[in-house]
PDB file of C-alpha atoms in Angstrom:
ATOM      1  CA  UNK A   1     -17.547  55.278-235.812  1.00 44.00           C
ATOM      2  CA  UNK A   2     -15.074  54.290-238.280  1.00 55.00           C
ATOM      3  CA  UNK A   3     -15.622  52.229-241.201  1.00 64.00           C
ATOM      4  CA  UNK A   4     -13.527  49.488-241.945  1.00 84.00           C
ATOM      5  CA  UNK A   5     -12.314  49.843-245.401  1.00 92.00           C
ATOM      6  CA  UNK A   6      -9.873  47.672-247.398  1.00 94.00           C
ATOM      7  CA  UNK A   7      -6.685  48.571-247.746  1.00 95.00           C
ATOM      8  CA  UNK A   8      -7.070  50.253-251.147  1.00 96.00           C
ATOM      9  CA  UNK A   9     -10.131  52.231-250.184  1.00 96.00           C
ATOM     10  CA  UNK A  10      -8.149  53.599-246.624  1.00 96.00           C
ATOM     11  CA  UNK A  11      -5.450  54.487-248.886  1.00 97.00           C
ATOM     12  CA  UNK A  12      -7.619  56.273-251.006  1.00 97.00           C
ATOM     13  CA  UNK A  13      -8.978  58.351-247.953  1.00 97.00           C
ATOM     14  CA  UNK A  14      -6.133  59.353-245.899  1.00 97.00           C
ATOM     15  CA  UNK A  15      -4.742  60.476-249.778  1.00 97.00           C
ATOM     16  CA  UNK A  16      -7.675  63.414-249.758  1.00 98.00           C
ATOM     17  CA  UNK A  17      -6.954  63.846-246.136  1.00 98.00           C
ATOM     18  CA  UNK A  18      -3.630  64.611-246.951  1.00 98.00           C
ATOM     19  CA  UNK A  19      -4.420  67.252-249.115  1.00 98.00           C
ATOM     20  CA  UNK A  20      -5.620  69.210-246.386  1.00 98.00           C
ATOM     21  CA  UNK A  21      -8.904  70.879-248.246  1.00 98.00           C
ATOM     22  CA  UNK A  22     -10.630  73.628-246.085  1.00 98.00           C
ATOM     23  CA  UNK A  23     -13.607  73.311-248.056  1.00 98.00           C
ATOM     24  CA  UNK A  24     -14.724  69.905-250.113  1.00 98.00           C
ATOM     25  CA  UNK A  25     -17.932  69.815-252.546  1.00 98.00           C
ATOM     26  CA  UNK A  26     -19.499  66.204-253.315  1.00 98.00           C
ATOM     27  CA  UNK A  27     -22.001  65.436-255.873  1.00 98.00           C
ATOM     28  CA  UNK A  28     -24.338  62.601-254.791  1.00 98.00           C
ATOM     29  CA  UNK A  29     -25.934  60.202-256.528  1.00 97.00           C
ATOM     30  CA  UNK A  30     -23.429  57.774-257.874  1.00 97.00           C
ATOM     31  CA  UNK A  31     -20.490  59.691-256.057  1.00 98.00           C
ATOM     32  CA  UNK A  32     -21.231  59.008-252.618  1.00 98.00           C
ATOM     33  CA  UNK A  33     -23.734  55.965-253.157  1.00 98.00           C
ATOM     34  CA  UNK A  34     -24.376  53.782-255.798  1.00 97.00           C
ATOM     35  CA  UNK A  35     -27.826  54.353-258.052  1.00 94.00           C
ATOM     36  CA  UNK A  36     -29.320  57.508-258.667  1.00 94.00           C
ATOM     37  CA  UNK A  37     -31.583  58.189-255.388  1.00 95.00           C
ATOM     38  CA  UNK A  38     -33.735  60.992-257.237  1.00 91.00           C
ATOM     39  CA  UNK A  39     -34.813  59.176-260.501  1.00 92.00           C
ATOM     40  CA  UNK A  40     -35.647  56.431-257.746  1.00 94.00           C
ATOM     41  CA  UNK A  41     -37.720  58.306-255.509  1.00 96.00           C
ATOM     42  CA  UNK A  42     -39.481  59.063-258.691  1.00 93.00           C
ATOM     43  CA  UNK A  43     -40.626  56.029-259.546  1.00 93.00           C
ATOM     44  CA  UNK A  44     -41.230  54.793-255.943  1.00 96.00           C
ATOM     45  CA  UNK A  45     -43.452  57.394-255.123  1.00 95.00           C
ATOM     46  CA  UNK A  46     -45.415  57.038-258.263  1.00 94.00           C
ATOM     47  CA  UNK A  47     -46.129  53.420-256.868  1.00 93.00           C
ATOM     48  CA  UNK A  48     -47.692  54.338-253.494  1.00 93.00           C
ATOM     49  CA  UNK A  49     -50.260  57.216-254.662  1.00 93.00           C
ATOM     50  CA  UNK A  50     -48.147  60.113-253.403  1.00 93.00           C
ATOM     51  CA  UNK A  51     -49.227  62.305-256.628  1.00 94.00           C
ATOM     52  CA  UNK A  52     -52.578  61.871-258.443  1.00 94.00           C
ATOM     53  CA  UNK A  53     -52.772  59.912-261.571  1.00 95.00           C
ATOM     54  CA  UNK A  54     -52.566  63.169-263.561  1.00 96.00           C
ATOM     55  CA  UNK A  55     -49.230  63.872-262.377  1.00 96.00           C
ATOM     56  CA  UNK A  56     -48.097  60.641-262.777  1.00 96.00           C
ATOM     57  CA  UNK A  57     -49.030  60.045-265.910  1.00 96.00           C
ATOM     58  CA  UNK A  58     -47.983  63.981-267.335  1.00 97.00           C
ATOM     59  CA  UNK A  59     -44.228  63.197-265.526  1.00 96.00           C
ATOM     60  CA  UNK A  60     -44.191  59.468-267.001  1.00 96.00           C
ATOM     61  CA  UNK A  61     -44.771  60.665-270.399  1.00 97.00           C
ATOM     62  CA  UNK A  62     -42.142  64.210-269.933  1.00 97.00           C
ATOM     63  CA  UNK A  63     -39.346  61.029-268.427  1.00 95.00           C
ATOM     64  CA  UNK A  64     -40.375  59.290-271.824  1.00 96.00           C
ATOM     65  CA  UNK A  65     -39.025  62.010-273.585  1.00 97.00           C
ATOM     66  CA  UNK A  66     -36.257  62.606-271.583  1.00 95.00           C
ATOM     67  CA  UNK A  67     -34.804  59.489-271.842  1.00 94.00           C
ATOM     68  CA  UNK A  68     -35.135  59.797-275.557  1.00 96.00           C
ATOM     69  CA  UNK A  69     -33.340  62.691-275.125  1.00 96.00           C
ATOM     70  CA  UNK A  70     -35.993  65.515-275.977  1.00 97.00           C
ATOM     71  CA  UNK A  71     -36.421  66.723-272.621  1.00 96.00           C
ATOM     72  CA  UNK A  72     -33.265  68.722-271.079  1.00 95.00           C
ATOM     73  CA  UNK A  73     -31.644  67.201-267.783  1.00 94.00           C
ATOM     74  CA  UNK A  74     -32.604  70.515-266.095  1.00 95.00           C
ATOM     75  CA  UNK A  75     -36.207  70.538-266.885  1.00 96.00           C
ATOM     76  CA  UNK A  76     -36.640  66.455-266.044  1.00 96.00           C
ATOM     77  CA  UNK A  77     -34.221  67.546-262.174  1.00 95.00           C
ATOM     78  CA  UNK A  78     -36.466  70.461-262.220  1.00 96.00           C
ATOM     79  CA  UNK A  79     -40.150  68.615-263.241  1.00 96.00           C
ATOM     80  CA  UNK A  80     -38.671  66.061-260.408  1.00 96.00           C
ATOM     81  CA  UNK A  81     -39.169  68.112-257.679  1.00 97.00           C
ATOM     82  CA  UNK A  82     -41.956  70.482-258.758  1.00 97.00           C
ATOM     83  CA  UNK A  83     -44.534  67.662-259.255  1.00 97.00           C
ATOM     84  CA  UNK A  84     -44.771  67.875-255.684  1.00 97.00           C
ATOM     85  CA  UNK A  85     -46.725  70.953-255.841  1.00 97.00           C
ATOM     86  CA  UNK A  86     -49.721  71.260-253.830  1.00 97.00           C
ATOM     87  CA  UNK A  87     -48.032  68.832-250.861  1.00 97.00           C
ATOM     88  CA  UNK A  88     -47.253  69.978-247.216  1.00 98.00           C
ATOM     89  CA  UNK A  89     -43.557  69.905-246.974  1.00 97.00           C
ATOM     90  CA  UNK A  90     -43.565  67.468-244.136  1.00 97.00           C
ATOM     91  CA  UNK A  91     -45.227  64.829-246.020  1.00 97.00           C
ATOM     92  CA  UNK A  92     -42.759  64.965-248.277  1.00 97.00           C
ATOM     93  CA  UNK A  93     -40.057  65.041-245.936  1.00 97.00           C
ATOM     94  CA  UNK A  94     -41.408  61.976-244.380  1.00 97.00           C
ATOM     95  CA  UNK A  95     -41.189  60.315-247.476  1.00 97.00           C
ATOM     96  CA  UNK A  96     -38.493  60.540-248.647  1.00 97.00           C
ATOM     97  CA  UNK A  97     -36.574  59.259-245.383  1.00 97.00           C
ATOM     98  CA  UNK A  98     -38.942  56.470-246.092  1.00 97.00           C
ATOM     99  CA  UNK A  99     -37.501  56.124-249.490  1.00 97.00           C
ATOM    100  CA  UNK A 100     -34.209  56.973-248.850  1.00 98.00           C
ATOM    101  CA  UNK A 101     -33.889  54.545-245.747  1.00 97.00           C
ATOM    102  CA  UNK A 102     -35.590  51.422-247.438  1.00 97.00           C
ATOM    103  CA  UNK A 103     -33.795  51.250-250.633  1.00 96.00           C
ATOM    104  CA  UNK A 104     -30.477  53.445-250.471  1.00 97.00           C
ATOM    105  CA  UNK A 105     -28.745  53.390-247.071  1.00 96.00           C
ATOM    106  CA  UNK A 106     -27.570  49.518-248.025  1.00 96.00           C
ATOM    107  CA  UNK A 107     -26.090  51.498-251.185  1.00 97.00           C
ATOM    108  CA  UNK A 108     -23.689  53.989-249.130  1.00 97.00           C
ATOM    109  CA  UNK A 109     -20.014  53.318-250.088  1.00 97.00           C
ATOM    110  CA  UNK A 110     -18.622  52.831-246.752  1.00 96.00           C
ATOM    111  CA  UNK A 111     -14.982  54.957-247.890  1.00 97.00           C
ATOM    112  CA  UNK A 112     -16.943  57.987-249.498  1.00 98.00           C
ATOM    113  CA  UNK A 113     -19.122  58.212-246.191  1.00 97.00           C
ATOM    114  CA  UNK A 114     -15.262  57.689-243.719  1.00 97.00           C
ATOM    115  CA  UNK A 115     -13.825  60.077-246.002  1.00 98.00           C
ATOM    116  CA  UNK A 116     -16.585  62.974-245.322  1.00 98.00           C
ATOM    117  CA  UNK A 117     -16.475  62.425-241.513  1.00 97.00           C
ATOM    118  CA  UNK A 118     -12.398  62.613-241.749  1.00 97.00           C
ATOM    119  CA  UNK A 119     -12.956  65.897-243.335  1.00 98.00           C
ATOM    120  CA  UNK A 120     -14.886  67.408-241.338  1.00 98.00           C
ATOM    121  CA  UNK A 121     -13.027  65.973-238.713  1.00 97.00           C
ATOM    122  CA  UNK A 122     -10.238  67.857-239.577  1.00 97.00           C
ATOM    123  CA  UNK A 123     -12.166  71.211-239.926  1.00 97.00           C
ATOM    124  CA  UNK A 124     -12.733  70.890-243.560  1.00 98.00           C
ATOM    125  CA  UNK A 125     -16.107  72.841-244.662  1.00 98.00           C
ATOM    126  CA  UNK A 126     -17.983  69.955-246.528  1.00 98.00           C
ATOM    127  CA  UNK A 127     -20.836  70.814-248.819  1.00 98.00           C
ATOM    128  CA  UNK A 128     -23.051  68.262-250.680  1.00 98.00           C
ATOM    129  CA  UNK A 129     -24.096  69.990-254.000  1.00 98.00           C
ATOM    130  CA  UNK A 130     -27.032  67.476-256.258  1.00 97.00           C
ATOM    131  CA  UNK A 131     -29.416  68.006-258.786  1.00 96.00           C
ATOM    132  CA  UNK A 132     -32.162  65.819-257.079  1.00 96.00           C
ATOM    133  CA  UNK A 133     -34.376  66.738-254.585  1.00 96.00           C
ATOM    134  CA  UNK A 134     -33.864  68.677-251.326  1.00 96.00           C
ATOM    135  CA  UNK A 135     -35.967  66.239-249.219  1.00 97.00           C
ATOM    136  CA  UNK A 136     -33.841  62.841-250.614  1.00 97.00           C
ATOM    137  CA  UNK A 137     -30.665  64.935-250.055  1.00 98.00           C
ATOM    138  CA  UNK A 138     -31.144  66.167-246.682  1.00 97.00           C
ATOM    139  CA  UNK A 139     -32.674  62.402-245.714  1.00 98.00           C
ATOM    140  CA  UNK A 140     -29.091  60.943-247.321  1.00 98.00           C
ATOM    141  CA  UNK A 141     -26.954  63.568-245.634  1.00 98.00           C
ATOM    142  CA  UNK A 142     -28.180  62.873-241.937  1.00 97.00           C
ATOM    143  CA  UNK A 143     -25.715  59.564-242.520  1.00 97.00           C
ATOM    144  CA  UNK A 144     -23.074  61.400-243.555  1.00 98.00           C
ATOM    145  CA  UNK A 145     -23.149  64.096-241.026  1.00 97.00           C
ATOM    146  CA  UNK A 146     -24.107  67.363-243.265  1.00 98.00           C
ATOM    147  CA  UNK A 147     -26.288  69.249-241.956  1.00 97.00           C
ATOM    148  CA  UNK A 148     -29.004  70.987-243.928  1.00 96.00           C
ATOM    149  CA  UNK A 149     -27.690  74.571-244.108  1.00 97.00           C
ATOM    150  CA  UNK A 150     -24.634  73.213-246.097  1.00 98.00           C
ATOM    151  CA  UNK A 151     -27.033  70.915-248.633  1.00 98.00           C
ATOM    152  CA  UNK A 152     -27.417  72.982-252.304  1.00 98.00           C
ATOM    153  CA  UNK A 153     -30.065  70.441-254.149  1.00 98.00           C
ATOM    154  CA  UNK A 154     -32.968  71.174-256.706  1.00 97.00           C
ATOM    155  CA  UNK A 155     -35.175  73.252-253.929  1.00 97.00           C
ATOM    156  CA  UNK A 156     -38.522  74.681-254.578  1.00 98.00           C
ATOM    157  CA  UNK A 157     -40.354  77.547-252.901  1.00 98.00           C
ATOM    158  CA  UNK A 158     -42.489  76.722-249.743  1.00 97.00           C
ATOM    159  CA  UNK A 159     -45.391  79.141-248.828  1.00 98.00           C
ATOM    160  CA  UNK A 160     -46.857  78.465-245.602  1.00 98.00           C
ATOM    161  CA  UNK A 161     -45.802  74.703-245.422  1.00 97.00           C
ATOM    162  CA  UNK A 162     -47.080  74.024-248.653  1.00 98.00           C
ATOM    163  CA  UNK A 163     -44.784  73.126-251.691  1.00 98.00           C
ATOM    164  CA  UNK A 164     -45.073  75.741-254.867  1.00 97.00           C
ATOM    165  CA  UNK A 165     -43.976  74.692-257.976  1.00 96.00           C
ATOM    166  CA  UNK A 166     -41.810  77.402-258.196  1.00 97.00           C
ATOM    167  CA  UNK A 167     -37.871  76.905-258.937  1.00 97.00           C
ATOM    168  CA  UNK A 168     -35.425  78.690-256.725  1.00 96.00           C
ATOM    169  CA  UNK A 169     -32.112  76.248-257.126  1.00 96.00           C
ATOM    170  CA  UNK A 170     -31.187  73.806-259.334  1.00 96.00           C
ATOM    171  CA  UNK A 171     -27.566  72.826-259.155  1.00 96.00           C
ATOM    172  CA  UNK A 172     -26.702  70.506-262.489  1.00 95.00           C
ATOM    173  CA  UNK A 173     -23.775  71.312-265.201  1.00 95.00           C
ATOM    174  CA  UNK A 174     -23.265  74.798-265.059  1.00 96.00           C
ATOM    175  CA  UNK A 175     -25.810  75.289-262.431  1.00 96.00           C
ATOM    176  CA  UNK A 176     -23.470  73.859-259.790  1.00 97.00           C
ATOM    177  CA  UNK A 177     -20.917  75.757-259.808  1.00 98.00           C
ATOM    178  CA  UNK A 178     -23.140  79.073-259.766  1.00 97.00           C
ATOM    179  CA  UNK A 179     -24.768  77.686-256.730  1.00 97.00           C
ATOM    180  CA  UNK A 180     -21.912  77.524-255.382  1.00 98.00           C
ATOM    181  CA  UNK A 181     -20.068  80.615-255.878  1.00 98.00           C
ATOM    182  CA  UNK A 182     -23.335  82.190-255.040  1.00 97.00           C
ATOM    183  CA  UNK A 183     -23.913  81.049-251.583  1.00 97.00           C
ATOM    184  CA  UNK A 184     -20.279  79.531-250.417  1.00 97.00           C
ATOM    185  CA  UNK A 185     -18.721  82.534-252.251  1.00 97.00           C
ATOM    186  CA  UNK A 186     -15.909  80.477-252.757  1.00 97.00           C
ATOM    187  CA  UNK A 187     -14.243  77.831-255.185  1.00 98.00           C
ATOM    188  CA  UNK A 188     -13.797  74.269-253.343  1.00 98.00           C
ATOM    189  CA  UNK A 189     -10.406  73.321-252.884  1.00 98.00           C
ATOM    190  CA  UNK A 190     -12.102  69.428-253.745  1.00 98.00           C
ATOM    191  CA  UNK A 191     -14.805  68.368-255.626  1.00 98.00           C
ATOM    192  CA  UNK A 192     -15.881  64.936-255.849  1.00 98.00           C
ATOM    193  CA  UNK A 193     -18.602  63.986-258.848  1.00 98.00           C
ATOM    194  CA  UNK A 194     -19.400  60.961-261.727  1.00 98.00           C
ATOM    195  CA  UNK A 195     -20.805  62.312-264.427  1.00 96.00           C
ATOM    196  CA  UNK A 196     -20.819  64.966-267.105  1.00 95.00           C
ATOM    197  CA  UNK A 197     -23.193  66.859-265.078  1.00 96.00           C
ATOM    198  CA  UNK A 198     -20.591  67.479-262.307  1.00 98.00           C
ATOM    199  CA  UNK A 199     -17.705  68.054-264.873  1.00 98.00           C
ATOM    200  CA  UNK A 200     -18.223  71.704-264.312  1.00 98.00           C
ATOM    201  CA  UNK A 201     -17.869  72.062-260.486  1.00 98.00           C
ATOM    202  CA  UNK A 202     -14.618  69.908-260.484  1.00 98.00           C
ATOM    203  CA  UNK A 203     -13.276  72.509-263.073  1.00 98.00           C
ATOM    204  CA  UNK A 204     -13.342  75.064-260.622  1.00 98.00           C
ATOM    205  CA  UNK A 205     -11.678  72.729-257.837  1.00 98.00           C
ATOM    206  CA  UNK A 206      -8.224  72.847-257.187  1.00 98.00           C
ATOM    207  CA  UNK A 207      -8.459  69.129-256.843  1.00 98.00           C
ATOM    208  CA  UNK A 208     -11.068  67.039-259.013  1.00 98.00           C
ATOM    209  CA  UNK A 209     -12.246  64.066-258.082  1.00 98.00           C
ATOM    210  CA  UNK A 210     -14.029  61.326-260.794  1.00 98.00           C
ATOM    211  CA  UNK A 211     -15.837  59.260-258.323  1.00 98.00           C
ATOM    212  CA  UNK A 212     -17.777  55.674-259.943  1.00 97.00           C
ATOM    213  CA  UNK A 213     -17.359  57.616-263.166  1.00 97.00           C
ATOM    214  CA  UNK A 214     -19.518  57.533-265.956  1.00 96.00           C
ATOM    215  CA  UNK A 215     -17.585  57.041-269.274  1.00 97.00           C
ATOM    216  CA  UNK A 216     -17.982  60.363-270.280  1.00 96.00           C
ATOM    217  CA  UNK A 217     -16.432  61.739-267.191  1.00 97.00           C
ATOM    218  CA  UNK A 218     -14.005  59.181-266.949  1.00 98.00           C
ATOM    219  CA  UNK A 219     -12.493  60.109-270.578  1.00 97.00           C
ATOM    220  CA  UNK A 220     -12.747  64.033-269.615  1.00 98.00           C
ATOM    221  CA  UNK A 221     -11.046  62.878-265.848  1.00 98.00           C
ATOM    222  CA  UNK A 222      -7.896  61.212-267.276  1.00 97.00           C
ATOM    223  CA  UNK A 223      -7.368  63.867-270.016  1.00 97.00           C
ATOM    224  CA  UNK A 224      -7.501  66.862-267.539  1.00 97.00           C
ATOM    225  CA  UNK A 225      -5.616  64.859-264.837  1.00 96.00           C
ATOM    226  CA  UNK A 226      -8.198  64.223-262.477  1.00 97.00           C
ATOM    227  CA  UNK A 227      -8.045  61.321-260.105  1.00 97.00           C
ATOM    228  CA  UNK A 228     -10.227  58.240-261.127  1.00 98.00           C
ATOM    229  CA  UNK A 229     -11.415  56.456-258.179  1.00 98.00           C
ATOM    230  CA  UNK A 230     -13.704  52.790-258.121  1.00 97.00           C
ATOM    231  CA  UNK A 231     -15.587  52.399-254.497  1.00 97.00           C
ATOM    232  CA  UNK A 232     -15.688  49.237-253.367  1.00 91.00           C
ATOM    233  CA  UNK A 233     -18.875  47.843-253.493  1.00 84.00           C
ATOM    234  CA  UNK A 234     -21.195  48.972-250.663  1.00 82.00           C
ATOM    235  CA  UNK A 235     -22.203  45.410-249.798  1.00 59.00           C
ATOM    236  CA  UNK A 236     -17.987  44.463-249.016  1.00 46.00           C
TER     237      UNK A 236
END
């Protein structure tokens, strides 16, 4: 089904169409919806007793720190999706469609989602690379058509249904481009991202993308040539 998209935001699409990519990389939060979805799974889970008070209160205290900026943005992606330890997978699967479906669907920006469905319409391999959780990510992705095999998020090991709190991705900064050399084996031809965090995986594109930028990323965007793009606003 196809969007309808003012004329700035069509022109915008059928621009990276043009381009031809065979193979497209898109950050998430803030990039292909507004908000961050994983700092608000975070909180919203906290609220409905998903975690025991211990956990809540040892992550509330470690996001404390990290917003005062003593706590690394790996460590608070990585603490994000290793509290869960101890939790059937499923349960948190089901969750975090809840979460996902209740508070960030309305968020989508209706050209980022027509522009991934173009691509892959036109045979382009399209990968969505975050630093938040797998179980957010693969609930967002089902509305943009990615399937879960081409999803590289903060993932965790899972023995016998049961999440560990053991580490085995975490694509942010630096980290996303080495996930993605080590499992696409190949640079993207497009990268889409809006903040520092991505700044590293649209390096290695042969077209970059600053998507909703943050300041930071917008200043780095216009002095490496990037294009700047403003979505419309997903309620228009």
């Amino acid at each position: 089904m196809t969007a309808k998209l003012s004329d700035r935001a069509a022109e915008f699409v059928d621009r990276v169409v043009k381009l031809q990519p065979k193979f497209a990389a898109f950050d998430c939060d803030g990039t292909l919806w507004a908000g961050d979805a994983g700092e608000g799974f975070f909180s919203w889970e906290f609220a409905r007793g998903v975690v025991s008070a211990e956990v809540v209160r040892r992550e509330k205290a470690r996001y404390a720190e990290y917003r005062k900026g003593k706590v690394s943005e790996d460590e608070m992606c990585a603490a994000m999706v290793t509290l869960h330890s101890g939790l059937a997978e499923t349960e948190v699967e089901k969750i975090a469609s809840q979460f996902f479906e209740e508070n960030m669907v309305a968020q989508i920006f209706p050209e980022m989602r027509e522009l991934v469905i173009r691509l892959q319409s036109s045979g382009c391999d399209v990968w969505a690379v975050s630093s938040s959780n797998e179980w957010v990510i693969r609930a967002a992705m089902k509305h943009f058509g990615i399937p879960a095999k081409k999803i590289l998020a903060a993932t965790v090991a899972i023995e016998k249904g049961i999440v560990t709190g053991r580490m085995v991705q975490l694509p942010s900064g630096e980290g996303k481009p080495r996930a993605i050399r080590a499992v696409v084996k190949k640079d993207p031809d497009a990268a889409f991202g809006n903040s520092r965090w991505d700044a590293d995986m649209l390096k290695i594109a042969k077209h970059g993308f600053a998507v909703n930028p943050n300041p930071d990323l917008e200043k780095l965007a216009r002095e490496l040539g990037w294009q700047v793009y403003w979505p419309e606003s997903p309620s228009t």
